[in-house]
Coordinates of C-alpha atoms in Angstrom, one line a residue:
M12 CA 77.6 105.0 45.0
T13 CA 78.3 108.7 45.3
S14 CA 80.8 110.5 43.1
T15 CA 82.9 110.9 46.2
D16 CA 82.9 107.1 46.8
G17 CA 83.9 106.6 43.2
L18 CA 86.7 109.1 43.4
T19 CA 87.9 107.4 46.6
G20 CA 88.0 104.1 44.8
I21 CA 90.0 105.6 42.0
L22 CA 92.5 107.1 44.5
D23 CA 92.9 103.7 46.1
W24 CA 94.1 102.4 42.7
L25 CA 96.3 105.4 42.0
Q26 CA 97.9 105.0 45.4
V27 CA 99.5 101.8 44.0
A28 CA 101.1 104.0 41.3
L29 CA 102.7 106.2 44.0
D30 CA 104.0 103.3 46.1
D31 CA 105.4 101.6 43.0
P32 CA 106.1 104.1 40.2
G33 CA 107.4 101.3 38.0
V34 CA 103.9 99.6 37.8
S35 CA 102.3 100.2 34.4
P36 CA 98.9 101.9 33.8
T37 CA 97.7 98.6 32.3
D38 CA 98.6 96.8 35.5
I39 CA 96.7 99.4 37.6
A40 CA 93.6 99.0 35.4
A41 CA 93.8 95.3 35.7
R42 CA 93.9 95.5 39.5
A43 CA 90.8 97.7 39.3
Q44 CA 89.3 94.9 37.1
L45 CA 88.8 97.3 34.2
S46 CA 90.2 97.5 30.7
R47 CA 92.9 100.1 30.2
F48 CA 90.4 102.1 28.0
H49 CA 87.6 102.1 30.6
F50 CA 90.0 102.8 33.5
D51 CA 91.5 105.8 31.6
R52 CA 88.1 107.1 30.8
L53 CA 86.8 106.7 34.4
V54 CA 89.9 108.5 35.9
A55 CA 89.6 111.4 33.3
A56 CA 85.9 111.8 34.0
A57 CA 86.3 111.8 37.8
T58 CA 89.4 114.0 38.0
G59 CA 89.6 116.1 34.8
E60 CA 93.1 114.7 34.1
P61 CA 94.3 111.8 32.1
P62 CA 95.7 109.1 34.4
G63 CA 99.2 109.6 33.2
A64 CA 99.1 113.4 33.8
L65 CA 97.5 112.8 37.2
R66 CA 100.1 110.3 38.2
R67 CA 103.0 112.5 37.2
R68 CA 101.6 115.5 39.0
L69 CA 101.1 113.5 42.3
L70 CA 104.6 112.0 42.0
L71 CA 106.0 115.5 41.5
E72 CA 104.1 116.8 44.5
R73 CA 105.4 114.0 46.7
A74 CA 108.9 114.6 45.4
A75 CA 108.6 118.3 46.3
H76 CA 107.5 117.4 49.8
R77 CA 110.4 115.0 50.3
L78 CA 112.8 117.6 49.1
T79 CA 111.7 119.9 51.9
T80 CA 111.5 117.4 54.7
G81 CA 114.5 115.0 54.3
D82 CA 118.1 114.8 53.4
R83 CA 117.9 112.3 50.6
T84 CA 119.7 113.3 47.4
V85 CA 117.8 114.8 44.5
L86 CA 118.7 111.8 42.4
D87 CA 117.2 109.4 45.0
I88 CA 114.0 111.4 45.0
A89 CA 114.0 111.6 41.2
V90 CA 114.3 107.8 40.9
E91 CA 111.6 107.3 43.5
A92 CA 109.3 109.6 41.4
G93 CA 109.9 107.4 38.3
Y94 CA 112.6 109.5 36.5
G95 CA 115.7 107.9 35.0
S96 CA 118.1 110.7 35.7
H97 CA 118.7 113.8 37.7
E98 CA 118.4 115.9 34.5
A99 CA 115.1 114.5 33.4
F100 CA 113.6 115.1 36.9
T101 CA 115.0 118.6 37.1
R102 CA 113.5 119.5 33.7
A103 CA 110.0 118.1 34.7
F104 CA 110.2 119.8 38.1
Q105 CA 111.2 123.2 36.7
R106 CA 108.4 123.0 34.1
S107 CA 105.8 122.4 36.9
Y108 CA 107.2 124.6 39.7
G109 CA 109.1 127.2 37.9
V110 CA 112.2 126.6 40.0
A111 CA 114.8 123.9 40.3
P112 CA 114.5 121.2 43.0
T113 CA 117.4 122.6 44.9
S114 CA 115.6 125.9 45.2
I115 CA 112.6 124.3 46.9
R116 CA 115.0 122.5 49.2
S117 CA 116.9 125.7 50.2
R118 CA 113.7 127.8 50.6
P119 CA 110.9 125.5 51.7
P120 CA 107.4 127.1 51.7
L121 CA 105.2 127.8 54.7
T122 CA 103.2 124.6 54.4
F123 CA 103.2 121.6 52.1
R124 CA 99.9 123.0 50.6
E125 CA 102.0 125.5 48.7
L126 CA 103.7 122.6 46.9
E127 CA 100.4 121.5 45.4
L128 CA 100.2 122.0 41.7
P129 CA 97.1 123.4 40.0
C130 CA 94.5 120.8 39.0
P131 CA 90.8 120.5 38.2
S132 CA 90.0 117.8 40.8
G133 CA 91.5 119.1 44.0
V134 CA 93.2 115.7 44.5
H135 CA 96.7 116.2 45.9
F136 CA 99.5 114.3 47.6
Q137 CA 99.0 114.1 51.3
P138 CA 102.1 113.6 53.5
P139 CA 103.3 111.3 54.7
G140 CA 102.3 109.0 51.9
G141 CA 98.6 109.3 50.9
L142 CA 96.3 111.3 48.7
R143 CA 93.8 114.0 49.7
L144 CA 90.4 114.6 48.4
P145 CA 89.0 118.1 48.4
A146 CA 86.7 119.0 51.3
A147 CA 83.1 118.2 50.7
R148 CA 82.2 121.7 51.9
Q149 CA 84.0 124.8 53.0
E150 CA 84.0 126.4 56.4
T151 CA 83.9 130.2 56.7
P152 CA 85.6 132.1 59.5
M153 CA 82.1 132.8 61.0
N154 CA 81.4 129.1 60.9
V155 CA 84.5 128.3 62.9
L156 CA 83.8 131.1 65.4
Q157 CA 80.3 129.8 65.8
H158 CA 81.6 126.2 66.3
L159 CA 84.0 127.5 69.1
V160 CA 81.0 129.2 70.8
D161 CA 78.9 126.1 70.4
H162 CA 81.8 124.0 71.9
H163 CA 82.0 126.3 74.9
V164 CA 78.2 126.3 75.5
D165 CA 78.0 122.5 75.1
T166 CA 81.0 121.9 77.4
L167 CA 79.6 124.2 80.1
T168 CA 76.4 122.2 79.9
A169 CA 78.4 119.0 80.4
I170 CA 80.3 120.6 83.3
I171 CA 77.1 121.6 85.1
E172 CA 75.6 118.1 84.5
R173 CA 78.6 116.4 86.1
A174 CA 78.8 119.0 88.9
D175 CA 75.2 118.1 89.8
T176 CA 76.5 114.6 90.9
L177 CA 78.6 116.2 93.7
D178 CA 77.6 117.3 97.2
D179 CA 77.7 120.8 98.5
A180 CA 81.0 120.4 100.3
M181 CA 82.7 119.4 97.1
L182 CA 81.0 122.2 95.1
D183 CA 82.0 124.9 97.6
R184 CA 85.5 123.7 98.3
P185 CA 88.2 126.3 97.4
I186 CA 89.9 125.3 94.2
T187 CA 93.6 124.7 93.8
V188 CA 94.2 125.5 90.2
S189 CA 94.6 122.2 88.3
V190 CA 96.3 122.1 84.9
E191 CA 96.7 118.4 84.7
T192 CA 95.0 118.3 81.3
I193 CA 97.4 121.1 80.0
D194 CA 100.9 120.9 81.5
E195 CA 102.5 119.1 84.5
Q196 CA 104.0 121.4 87.1
P197 CA 104.1 124.5 84.9
T198 CA 106.6 127.3 85.4
L199 CA 106.6 130.6 83.6
R200 CA 109.4 129.4 81.4
S201 CA 107.7 126.1 80.6
L202 CA 104.4 127.9 79.7
I203 CA 106.2 130.2 77.3
N204 CA 108.1 127.3 75.8
A205 CA 104.8 125.4 75.4
M206 CA 103.1 128.2 73.6
V207 CA 106.1 128.7 71.3
T208 CA 106.4 125.0 70.7
Q209 CA 102.7 124.8 69.9
E210 CA 103.2 127.3 67.0
E211 CA 106.3 125.4 65.8
H212 CA 104.6 122.0 66.2
W213 CA 101.6 122.7 64.1
L214 CA 103.6 124.5 61.4
S215 CA 105.9 121.4 61.2
A216 CA 102.9 119.2 61.0
L217 CA 101.4 121.3 58.2
R218 CA 104.7 120.9 56.4
G219 CA 104.7 117.1 56.9
G220 CA 107.6 117.4 59.3
E221 CA 108.6 116.1 62.7
W222 CA 108.3 117.4 66.2
P223 CA 110.3 120.7 66.5
N224 CA 113.5 121.2 68.4
E225 CA 112.5 123.0 71.6
S226 CA 115.9 122.6 73.4
D227 CA 116.6 126.4 73.6
R228 CA 114.5 127.6 76.4
T229 CA 116.5 130.7 77.3
L230 CA 114.4 133.9 77.0
A231 CA 116.5 135.0 74.1
G232 CA 116.0 131.7 72.4
L233 CA 112.3 131.7 73.1
A234 CA 112.0 135.2 71.6
A235 CA 113.9 134.2 68.5
R236 CA 111.9 131.0 68.0
H237 CA 108.6 132.9 68.5
A238 CA 109.7 135.7 66.1
V239 CA 109.8 133.0 63.3
A240 CA 107.0 130.7 64.4
G241 CA 104.6 133.5 65.4
R242 CA 105.1 135.2 62.0
D243 CA 104.6 132.0 60.1
W244 CA 101.6 130.9 62.2
R245 CA 99.9 134.3 61.7
A246 CA 100.6 134.0 57.9
F247 CA 99.2 130.5 57.8
V248 CA 95.9 131.4 59.5
A249 CA 95.5 134.5 57.4
R250 CA 96.0 132.5 54.2
T251 CA 93.6 129.8 55.3
L252 CA 90.9 132.3 56.1
A253 CA 91.4 134.1 52.8
D254 CA 91.4 130.8 50.8
G255 CA 88.3 129.4 52.6
T256 CA 90.1 126.1 53.3
L257 CA 89.2 125.7 57.0
A258 CA 87.4 122.4 56.3
D259 CA 90.4 120.9 54.4
T260 CA 92.3 118.2 56.2
F261 CA 96.0 117.2 56.7
V262 CA 97.8 114.4 58.3
D263 CA 99.7 115.2 61.5
T264 CA 103.0 113.4 60.9
T265 CA 104.3 114.4 64.4
C266 CA 101.8 111.9 66.0
T267 CA 102.2 108.2 66.4
P268 CA 100.2 106.9 64.6
P269 CA 99.7 109.9 62.2
T270 CA 96.3 111.6 62.8
S271 CA 94.1 113.6 60.4
H272 CA 92.9 117.0 61.4
T273 CA 91.1 119.9 59.7
L274 CA 92.8 123.3 59.3
G275 CA 89.9 125.0 61.2
G276 CA 90.0 122.5 64.0
T277 CA 93.8 123.0 64.4
I278 CA 93.4 126.8 64.6
G279 CA 90.6 126.4 67.2
H280 CA 92.8 124.0 69.2
V281 CA 95.7 126.5 69.2
I282 CA 93.4 129.4 70.2
T283 CA 91.9 127.4 73.1
F284 CA 95.0 125.8 74.7
A285 CA 97.1 128.9 74.1
A286 CA 94.4 130.9 76.0
V287 CA 94.8 128.7 79.0
R288 CA 98.6 128.8 79.0
R289 CA 98.5 132.6 78.3
T290 CA 96.2 133.2 81.3
L291 CA 98.5 131.2 83.6
A292 CA 101.6 133.0 82.3
I293 CA 100.0 136.4 82.9
G294 CA 99.0 135.3 86.4
A295 CA 102.6 134.3 87.0
L296 CA 103.8 137.7 85.8
H297 CA 101.3 139.3 88.3
S298 CA 102.8 137.3 91.1
A299 CA 106.2 138.6 90.1
G300 CA 104.8 142.2 90.2
I301 CA 104.4 142.7 86.5
T302 CA 100.8 143.8 85.9
D303 CA 100.8 146.0 82.8
L304 CA 99.3 143.2 80.6
G305 CA 96.1 143.2 82.7
A306 CA 94.2 140.0 82.5
G307 CA 95.1 139.3 78.9
D308 CA 91.5 139.9 77.8
P309 CA 91.3 140.0 74.0
R310 CA 88.2 142.2 74.0
P311 CA 90.0 145.6 74.0
F312 CA 92.2 144.3 71.2
L313 CA 89.2 143.2 69.1
D314 CA 87.3 146.4 69.9
A315 CA 90.3 148.5 68.8
A316 CA 90.7 146.5 65.6
A317 CA 87.0 146.9 64.8
A318 CA 87.4 150.7 65.2
R319 CA 90.3 151.0 62.7

């Protein structure tokens, strides 16, 4: 059994403690078919934290997440985290986070990762209700860029292989642009909304939230939504690259059922699908006589950035 397998098993037992904060450490050890002494020693060796400290930290991380994503009272969240009073919870929370629970609620962070408390193991609460192991390896920006290039080359190979099954008439038939895998019957407004919603959607998923409200599709509303979402998405990507956490995973709570993704995979997803929609939107602007954006090629932008 690898150390990762062992840690995964420990997390399975500790998950019980999150789902039922009232269960005793002795009960958890018994369910793991270990004595309390051996269970405590095993957890401390694998995570660098005594079981009690690990449990309290994970419950506080879950409480912090629930403060930012729901409307339950602080007392309800405190009891759910195993505290007998609002005051006891507030003291513990303030010791760990440096601010009161109400402050987190009124000024939620960019992503739920910022609610993670320092620890030696890298084991943290994972919305909506699980635990996250640290990534087995880290991706660099160059790795992700190479993966995107590899994906393009491999996909083009697959396209050529499948095209080889078609006759010349089909191969040479003029193409009516199909966006069935992207959007149905796109308009310039719907394409802009889709790109803004894409930013909002993934930011909400990274916070452990729900699908964003995309009801305001006026140009003023889209501009206001993008001013916030674009700023936060740019900040998230910059922080992920700086921290080297592209291989880390999160659970997309906007999906049914919730689905796990890597941070790097999500960034690559947004770049790819936004590029398709952006190209279509710029083409629609061309049709309307607005041509100053050119083809939307990122090369001049990247060349200029490299020269700075």
